[in-house]
Amino acid sequence: MKYTTKCETIKILNLSNEQLLELSKKNLLSLSLEEMKVVRNYFKKLKRNPTDIEMETIAQTWSEHCKHKTLTGLIEYTEEENGKKTRRIYNNLLKETIFKASIELNKTWCLSIFKDNAGIIEFDSKNGVAFKVETHNHPSALEPYGGSATGIGGVIRDILGVGLGAKPLANTDVFCLGDPNMEASKIPKGVHHPKRIMKGVVSGVRDYGNKMGIPTVNGTTYFDDGYIVNPLVYCGTMGIIPKNKINKKVEFGDLILVVGGRTGRDGIHGATFSSIQLDKKSAVSAVQIGNPIIEKKVLDAMLKARDLNLYRAVTDCGAGGLSSAVGELGKKIGAVVYLDKVPLKYDGLRPWEIWISEAQERMVFTVSPKNIEKIIEVFEKEDVEAVCIGKFTNDKKLTLTYDGNVVANMDMKFLHNGIPKPTKRAFYKVSEEKIQKPIEMDSSEISSSLASLLADLNICSKEWIIRQYDHEVQGQTVVKPLQGNNIEISGPGDAAVIFPYTVIKGTKKGIVLSNGLNPQYGKINSYKMAASAIEEALRNAVAVGADVRRISILDNFCFGNPNDPEILGSLVRATKACYDVSKAFEVPFISGKDSLHNEYFINGKRYSIPSVLLISAMGVIENVENTVTMPFKKNGNKIFVLGITRNELGGSVFSKISNMKGGAVPNVFPSESKDIMKKIYSAISENLIEACHDCSEGGIAVAVSEMAFSANKGVKIDIDAVNIYSHLECESEGGIRIMTPAEILFSESNGRFIVEIKPNNEEKFKKILGGAVFSEIGYVSDDKEVIFESKRSNVKIQQNSEFLLNSWHNTINL
Amino acid sequence: MKKVKTLILRTAGTNCDYETQSAFELCGAVADRVHINTLIEKKNKIFEYDILVFPGGFSYGDDIASGKILSNEIKNKLGDEIKKYALSGRPIVGICNGFQVLVKIGLLPDPKFFKQIFTLSCNDSDKFECRWVYLKVEKKVRRESNCIWTKNLPDVISLPVAHGEGKFVSGNEKFLDNLNKNSQIVFRYSLKDGSEPEYPLVPNGSIGHVAGICNKKGNIFGLMPHPERYVFTLQHPAREGFNDRYGWGKVIFQNAVDFVI
Amino acid sequence: MFEIEVLTKEGFKNSRGEHVLSDIYGLGIEDITNVEYSTLYVVEGDISFGEIETIASELLTDKVAESYLIRRRDAEGNSEVISKFSDTKETGRLNHNFSVIEVWYKKGVTDTVSESVIKAVKDLGIAKKIKVKTGHKYHLYGKILQKTLLNTVAKKLLANTLIQKYKIH
């Protein structure tokens, strides 16, 4: 083999174990010793040393980011509960939990799950809808604007690269950040202030999403000091795709076309970087700046090419760049790429840099030779650069050349299946959750707690963010993120509904998007955190009119270092909950992603982020007219709470603001909740529900207040009428006690909805509810006073609706 | 009956073209999304169409300033044709980014003059704002304006806005006086009852609360709000409209289509 | 090499500058009383003064709300003003005390606006090959502004030194 001077040989054949590790570290390969040994042995068999480009290709193909080594690797899991230990071996955690649930559920409307760039479910007889959520955490910590912009840009390309390309209809974004109002002196040196990070990430999503013409319709921001150094940035995109464009094909002789942005030195080592802990020296080149207009041009032109059937497969250039895109498409047959043909932003890139650069806005197409001229013309007519850089072969090898010289030549099988499976240990100790001492508060204490809860960062209005996003572009957002009865006042919607009338002419159907997450629960109980996240996402979707039988979900894990057995243990617990709850609700996972190694060092001490499982839900709604919003609609209408209120204040927002000790984290009771969700769907379909709101953070008090102030109305609630469950109390502290008013109002039990019904629909509504647990708790009033009263406990909380609105509204204004 | 043909001009970064196309189709017109390169190649193609639309979006990323690069391109490459088209009296509308283009080319306020005398600059809040607003059509304007686009509307309607550079300003008060005098300010931001609004119901700080203007003849209309996002009642936050099914935005497109017929 | 500075005309709101000022207060810095923002474009290539004036006046400046200054720059970064103020009101500014922070992208970082400007210059009918760089300029007004304070403002607010460099003068 002949090499150009621009390509170096890496001598590994005779390296000792230490030297192998050192090499991995020095070249930012992020490969373990086991992996380096396997690489060395492979090249021993080939009787030569690898080139730099070969090492880089292996490193990125085997990266945590691309291979999900932890979730698909061997795990030895030990769980301790009440002093008793149980063990279990997972050969592939993902396949044995999340993926398994989907396989067992076997929903015919799931069209493509866990195999493409996004999951796809059926929309109607001719179309599917695809959904994907990604994270872009480390780049956002270093360069918040560029990091989040390329995050959203990347997940949009996942949707463009699913099947033969879907048309994006909506974006979602979820941030986990430090307190933006934190004192600057409390921020570790060398770290951006949370306010700067927040402004940066919001602007990044805003500029990229708005310029792509995709409405950002759903999301949330979660605040915790644990995210100051290592913020989390989740971006999601949903798109619509004809059913006959879902399958990719790659054939011998097909040409490889790279389309869109040029390749530069930006984003080198992004894939391997994402599994290196954050430190100040973090690779500078991992930061990229996106150009949404290039991506928009690609989108416009590629949909034209798709509908003209000019290509057989497409995928995005994400982490790992061309290496990953071409490698993935050609892994079964082989490919040859002429690296000197790749269009560059500037001269001076070495072959390996061209190959693994993660420069933005690039897509790779597989084109039959007979269509190559036509497809290039389609792109060039709209000023999009499209260049043929190689072809697919049948030698099952990856061959790269530069100026006619072969610079890499490896077996696809080694590259894609050669990675050794390490065994990781995981441990989880289930901690006991005790019900707190009774929370005795008088009327005025409860009143001021309510105002504080509404103003809390994790409950307060996110309007400052939402209005910077064009959440109405494409004209299809029929249930909006902020919901009101007029345009002056609005409250927090549970979910958004997209009515894709411009794409599917004559349709009545819609797509609902929602999310759920609660890292605070995870600090106490990882299982309940995951279970609650799923339920919250489902409740949010159901609250606007989704049918729980047609909802699919995505998992996105952001955890600390999985080499720490306790962190991996909590991850295992969470995936177990995913399996159980997905099965119980019969709601399948269709795609997912994990970002591990979210940890950082301050003064040599290691910190992990509070673990997060974000659940994003997508459902199909039969008739978009049968959807509801959360503000109360009319004075005199009756208010019901559906579901049981339990004494579950562990990890609640109330427990945080009141420094409460103990408490049980909300549990999930799928059979109760699922029944209620189905009944809400029936009632909404029959037009019996005027307003509906999910009851979660801050409990009944917050949910009811939000429904009132977003309508500029009053409400009168009888606390004693709420259905509470006292079984838990029997077991705790050795005595039965009734929940106090504060506990009833602020408990965050899952499975509950607040619903507004017209008096003359009451009978029909109750008939639908049948045996479900529900109670009438009050009515909408015309005096703009929000009143919660318990005669039993002699408590009466009364607040002006406008006052509550202001408490909720004014926290975030940067 | 004659099919009214609408040309929706698109380029890199245009993004409200599909919903604008749907709006015209809903009103019985044929609407083609045409790339500017196609038009530059075949300049006379424009005269095959009855209505010309500059849709919303971020043409060329709104780099330099909103609509600037596209207006520069149009002026230099299609200037004569566009001017001729405008003077022919055919309906032209510019929505959001399209309004910014109309003003920066100088088709508004006067296509004969064909020079920029107003601008749409950065919102006072220095932020992109996406929200619904109220728009008022003044009595005098209703009586005297020739605007073909804003007929048959009630005193106050609501539409969504979504822009970062929508503050209508002028370097010379006389220009604004002329607009007032000629009843060219067809939409002003207002409260629901038609009275003077404050931020955020004036989302950008426009002088005189200007949201949309037309030329004296009334065929060319530019506005920051998005009527194409309110053709169905379903799209309204409280699902209101001019009847059970359609939103007030549809009336605006229907007016132009009916004018051509 | 030419540098074009695009400034907001007097009497027009400089929203970006005001926003930066409120962020500066947010840092706990009260010595700065006003901030004016302007955009910088460096154009490199074999073009004449007439052409650069066309680019400045027809393309980069909004005739209604903005004015421009053209400077000739040498490789060391020294520059001298060679255009008249396109709006004479601007000269008033020069009598005040102010410091300037300029922010530029580091080499190799994608400058998306520059690509757009190059396209638009072609549309203007100027067919010569040019290179464009864009930057941000902040005029910070206040009595005597210490260098350390300006460094803080630059680092914490205006420039991310990972991808941008800044100059104080």
PDB file of N, CA and C in Angstrom, chain C residues 2-49:
ATOM      1  N   PHE C   2     -10.602  46.873   2.695  1.00  0.00           N
ATOM      2  CA  PHE C   2     -11.486  47.916   3.226  1.00  0.00           C
ATOM      3  C   PHE C   2     -12.268  47.392   4.428  1.00  0.00           C
ATOM      4  N   GLU C   3     -12.547  48.314   5.327  1.00  0.00           N
ATOM      5  CA  GLU C   3     -13.446  47.966   6.427  1.00  0.00           C
ATOM      6  C   GLU C   3     -14.631  48.913   6.384  1.00  0.00           C
ATOM      7  N   ILE C   4     -15.808  48.341   6.413  1.00  0.00           N
ATOM      8  CA  ILE C   4     -17.017  49.165   6.418  1.00  0.00           C
ATOM      9  C   ILE C   4     -17.690  49.022   7.771  1.00  0.00           C
ATOM     10  N   GLU C   5     -17.970  50.145   8.383  1.00  0.00           N
ATOM     11  CA  GLU C   5     -18.705  50.114   9.646  1.00  0.00           C
ATOM     12  C   GLU C   5     -20.109  50.636   9.400  1.00  0.00           C
ATOM     13  N   VAL C   6     -21.093  49.871   9.765  1.00  0.00           N
ATOM     14  CA  VAL C   6     -22.481  50.303   9.581  1.00  0.00           C
ATOM     15  C   VAL C   6     -23.046  50.703  10.930  1.00  0.00           C
ATOM     16  N   LEU C   7     -23.469  51.963  11.041  1.00  0.00           N
ATOM     17  CA  LEU C   7     -23.929  52.515  12.320  1.00  0.00           C
ATOM     18  C   LEU C   7     -25.397  52.909  12.248  1.00  0.00           C
ATOM     19  N   THR C   8     -26.028  52.875  13.408  1.00  0.00           N
ATOM     20  CA  THR C   8     -27.397  53.371  13.484  1.00  0.00           C
ATOM     21  C   THR C   8     -27.356  54.893  13.433  1.00  0.00           C
ATOM     22  N   LYS C   9     -28.229  55.482  12.623  1.00  0.00           N
ATOM     23  CA  LYS C   9     -28.272  56.945  12.573  1.00  0.00           C
ATOM     24  C   LYS C   9     -28.797  57.514  13.877  1.00  0.00           C
ATOM     25  N   GLU C  10     -28.406  58.733  14.150  1.00  0.00           N
ATOM     26  CA  GLU C  10     -28.930  59.396  15.323  1.00  0.00           C
ATOM     27  C   GLU C  10     -30.443  59.531  15.188  1.00  0.00           C
ATOM     28  N   GLY C  11     -31.123  59.402  16.308  1.00  0.00           N
ATOM     29  CA  GLY C  11     -32.583  59.503  16.254  1.00  0.00           C
ATOM     30  C   GLY C  11     -33.251  58.157  16.037  1.00  0.00           C
ATOM     31  N   PHE C  12     -32.458  57.150  15.749  1.00  0.00           N
ATOM     32  CA  PHE C  12     -33.027  55.801  15.616  1.00  0.00           C
ATOM     33  C   PHE C  12     -32.560  54.939  16.775  1.00  0.00           C
ATOM     34  N   LYS C  13     -33.425  54.058  17.177  1.00  0.00           N
ATOM     35  CA  LYS C  13     -33.125  53.255  18.355  1.00  0.00           C
ATOM     36  C   LYS C  13     -32.053  52.209  18.036  1.00  0.00           C
ATOM     37  N   ASN C  14     -31.066  52.125  18.912  1.00  0.00           N
ATOM     38  CA  ASN C  14     -30.050  51.082  18.768  1.00  0.00           C
ATOM     39  C   ASN C  14     -30.402  49.969  19.755  1.00  0.00           C
ATOM     40  N   SER C  15     -31.343  49.122  19.345  1.00  0.00           N
ATOM     41  CA  SER C  15     -31.904  48.121  20.269  1.00  0.00           C
ATOM     42  C   SER C  15     -30.839  47.168  20.776  1.00  0.00           C
ATOM     43  N   ARG C  16     -29.946  46.774  19.884  1.00  0.00           N
ATOM     44  CA  ARG C  16     -28.925  45.813  20.295  1.00  0.00           C
ATOM     45  C   ARG C  16     -28.013  46.419  21.364  1.00  0.00           C
ATOM     46  N   GLY C  17     -27.638  47.688  21.157  1.00  0.00           N
ATOM     47  CA  GLY C  17     -26.801  48.367  22.139  1.00  0.00           C
ATOM     48  C   GLY C  17     -27.495  48.466  23.491  1.00  0.00           C
ATOM     49  N   GLU C  18     -28.780  48.804  23.455  1.00  0.00           N
ATOM     50  CA  GLU C  18     -29.534  48.923  24.710  1.00  0.00           C
ATOM     51  C   GLU C  18     -29.603  47.584  25.433  1.00  0.00           C
ATOM     52  N   HIS C  19     -29.787  46.539  24.642  1.00  0.00           N
ATOM     53  CA  HIS C  19     -29.869  45.203  25.224  1.00  0.00           C
ATOM     54  C   HIS C  19     -28.537  44.833  25.896  1.00  0.00           C
ATOM     55  N   VAL C  20     -27.437  45.141  25.196  1.00  0.00           N
ATOM     56  CA  VAL C  20     -26.118  44.857  25.764  1.00  0.00           C
ATOM     57  C   VAL C  20     -25.919  45.646  27.054  1.00  0.00           C
ATOM     58  N   LEU C  21     -26.366  46.895  27.057  1.00  0.00           N
ATOM     59  CA  LEU C  21     -26.219  47.722  28.255  1.00  0.00           C
ATOM     60  C   LEU C  21     -26.950  47.074  29.430  1.00  0.00           C
ATOM     61  N   SER C  22     -28.150  46.564  29.185  1.00  0.00           N
ATOM     62  CA  SER C  22     -28.868  45.967  30.311  1.00  0.00           C
ATOM     63  C   SER C  22     -28.168  44.683  30.769  1.00  0.00           C
ATOM     64  N   ASP C  23     -27.550  43.968  29.845  1.00  0.00           N
ATOM     65  CA  ASP C  23     -26.771  42.797  30.252  1.00  0.00           C
ATOM     66  C   ASP C  23     -25.531  43.200  31.059  1.00  0.00           C
ATOM     67  N   ILE C  24     -24.961  44.348  30.714  1.00  0.00           N
ATOM     68  CA  ILE C  24     -23.800  44.826  31.459  1.00  0.00           C
ATOM     69  C   ILE C  24     -24.209  45.165  32.895  1.00  0.00           C
ATOM     70  N   TYR C  25     -25.363  45.809  33.049  1.00  0.00           N
ATOM     71  CA  TYR C  25     -25.875  46.072  34.398  1.00  0.00           C
ATOM     72  C   TYR C  25     -26.087  44.754  35.132  1.00  0.00           C
ATOM     73  N   GLY C  26     -26.542  43.763  34.389  1.00  0.00           N
ATOM     74  CA  GLY C  26     -26.766  42.431  34.964  1.00  0.00           C
ATOM     75  C   GLY C  26     -25.485  41.829  35.529  1.00  0.00           C
ATOM     76  N   LEU C  27     -24.347  42.234  34.982  1.00  0.00           N
ATOM     77  CA  LEU C  27     -23.060  41.742  35.502  1.00  0.00           C
ATOM     78  C   LEU C  27     -22.640  42.513  36.758  1.00  0.00           C
ATOM     79  N   GLY C  28     -23.431  43.502  37.119  1.00  0.00           N
ATOM     80  CA  GLY C  28     -23.090  44.314  38.283  1.00  0.00           C
ATOM     81  C   GLY C  28     -22.155  45.471  37.952  1.00  0.00           C
ATOM     82  N   ILE C  29     -22.023  45.771  36.657  1.00  0.00           N
ATOM     83  CA  ILE C  29     -21.141  46.864  36.241  1.00  0.00           C
ATOM     84  C   ILE C  29     -21.987  48.101  35.967  1.00  0.00           C
ATOM     85  N   GLU C  30     -21.663  49.191  36.673  1.00  0.00           N
ATOM     86  CA  GLU C  30     -22.502  50.382  36.514  1.00  0.00           C
ATOM     87  C   GLU C  30     -21.748  51.568  35.927  1.00  0.00           C
ATOM     88  N   ASP C  31     -20.464  51.340  35.570  1.00  0.00           N
ATOM     89  CA  ASP C  31     -19.659  52.459  35.060  1.00  0.00           C
ATOM     90  C   ASP C  31     -19.997  52.822  33.622  1.00  0.00           C
ATOM     91  N   ILE C  32     -20.686  51.944  32.936  1.00  0.00           N
ATOM     92  CA  ILE C  32     -20.970  52.195  31.524  1.00  0.00           C
ATOM     93  C   ILE C  32     -22.362  52.778  31.398  1.00  0.00           C
ATOM     94  N   THR C  33     -22.460  53.893  30.696  1.00  0.00           N
ATOM     95  CA  THR C  33     -23.742  54.597  30.677  1.00  0.00           C
ATOM     96  C   THR C  33     -24.510  54.403  29.378  1.00  0.00           C
ATOM     97  N   ASN C  34     -23.811  54.002  28.328  1.00  0.00           N
ATOM     98  CA  ASN C  34     -24.507  53.829  27.049  1.00  0.00           C
ATOM     99  C   ASN C  34     -23.688  52.885  26.164  1.00  0.00           C
ATOM    100  N   VAL C  35     -24.394  52.136  25.347  1.00  0.00           N
ATOM    101  CA  VAL C  35     -23.705  51.241  24.411  1.00  0.00           C
ATOM    102  C   VAL C  35     -24.291  51.444  23.030  1.00  0.00           C
ATOM    103  N   GLU C  36     -23.433  51.632  22.058  1.00  0.00           N
ATOM    104  CA  GLU C  36     -23.908  51.670  20.677  1.00  0.00           C
ATOM    105  C   GLU C  36     -23.264  50.522  19.926  1.00  0.00           C
ATOM    106  N   TYR C  37     -24.091  49.860  19.160  1.00  0.00           N
ATOM    107  CA  TYR C  37     -23.600  48.700  18.423  1.00  0.00           C
ATOM    108  C   TYR C  37     -23.495  49.048  16.949  1.00  0.00           C
ATOM    109  N   SER C  38     -22.436  48.632  16.308  1.00  0.00           N
ATOM    110  CA  SER C  38     -22.406  48.712  14.851  1.00  0.00           C
ATOM    111  C   SER C  38     -21.772  47.448  14.273  1.00  0.00           C
ATOM    112  N   THR C  39     -22.086  47.206  13.000  1.00  0.00           N
ATOM    113  CA  THR C  39     -21.601  46.000  12.342  1.00  0.00           C
ATOM    114  C   THR C  39     -20.373  46.345  11.510  1.00  0.00           C
ATOM    115  N   LEU C  40     -19.435  45.413  11.470  1.00  0.00           N
ATOM    116  CA  LEU C  40     -18.221  45.629  10.679  1.00  0.00           C
ATOM    117  C   LEU C  40     -18.139  44.592   9.559  1.00  0.00           C
ATOM    118  N   TYR C  41     -17.697  45.050   8.416  1.00  0.00           N
ATOM    119  CA  TYR C  41     -17.429  44.133   7.303  1.00  0.00           C
ATOM    120  C   TYR C  41     -16.039  44.448   6.778  1.00  0.00           C
ATOM    121  N   VAL C  42     -15.209  43.438   6.663  1.00  0.00           N
ATOM    122  CA  VAL C  42     -13.916  43.648   6.016  1.00  0.00           C
ATOM    123  C   VAL C  42     -14.000  43.005   4.634  1.00  0.00           C
ATOM    124  N   VAL C  43     -13.706  43.796   3.618  1.00  0.00           N
ATOM    125  CA  VAL C  43     -13.777  43.286   2.249  1.00  0.00           C
ATOM    126  C   VAL C  43     -12.369  43.321   1.645  1.00  0.00           C
ATOM    127  N   GLU C  44     -11.961  42.146   1.204  1.00  0.00           N
ATOM    128  CA  GLU C  44     -10.625  42.009   0.660  1.00  0.00           C
ATOM    129  C   GLU C  44     -10.754  41.648  -0.811  1.00  0.00           C
ATOM    130  N   GLY C  45      -9.940  42.230  -1.658  1.00  0.00           N
ATOM    131  CA  GLY C  45      -9.998  41.894  -3.074  1.00  0.00           C
ATOM    132  C   GLY C  45      -9.607  43.094  -3.904  1.00  0.00           C
ATOM    133  N   ASP C  46      -9.538  42.870  -5.189  1.00  0.00           N
ATOM    134  CA  ASP C  46      -9.066  43.920  -6.081  1.00  0.00           C
ATOM    135  C   ASP C  46     -10.232  44.820  -6.479  1.00  0.00           C
ATOM    136  N   ILE C  47     -10.741  45.606  -5.525  1.00  0.00           N
ATOM    137  CA  ILE C  47     -11.887  46.453  -5.861  1.00  0.00           C
ATOM    138  C   ILE C  47     -11.568  47.916  -5.619  1.00  0.00           C
ATOM    139  N   SER C  48     -12.256  48.747  -6.349  1.00  0.00           N
ATOM    140  CA  SER C  48     -11.971  50.178  -6.303  1.00  0.00           C
ATOM    141  C   SER C  48     -12.756  50.839  -5.177  1.00  0.00           C
ATOM    142  N   PHE C  49     -12.405  52.084  -4.877  1.00  0.00           N
ATOM    143  CA  PHE C  49     -13.133  52.823  -3.861  1.00  0.00           C
ATOM    144  C   PHE C  49     -14.583  53.021  -4.275  1.00  0.00           C
TER     145      PHE C  49
END
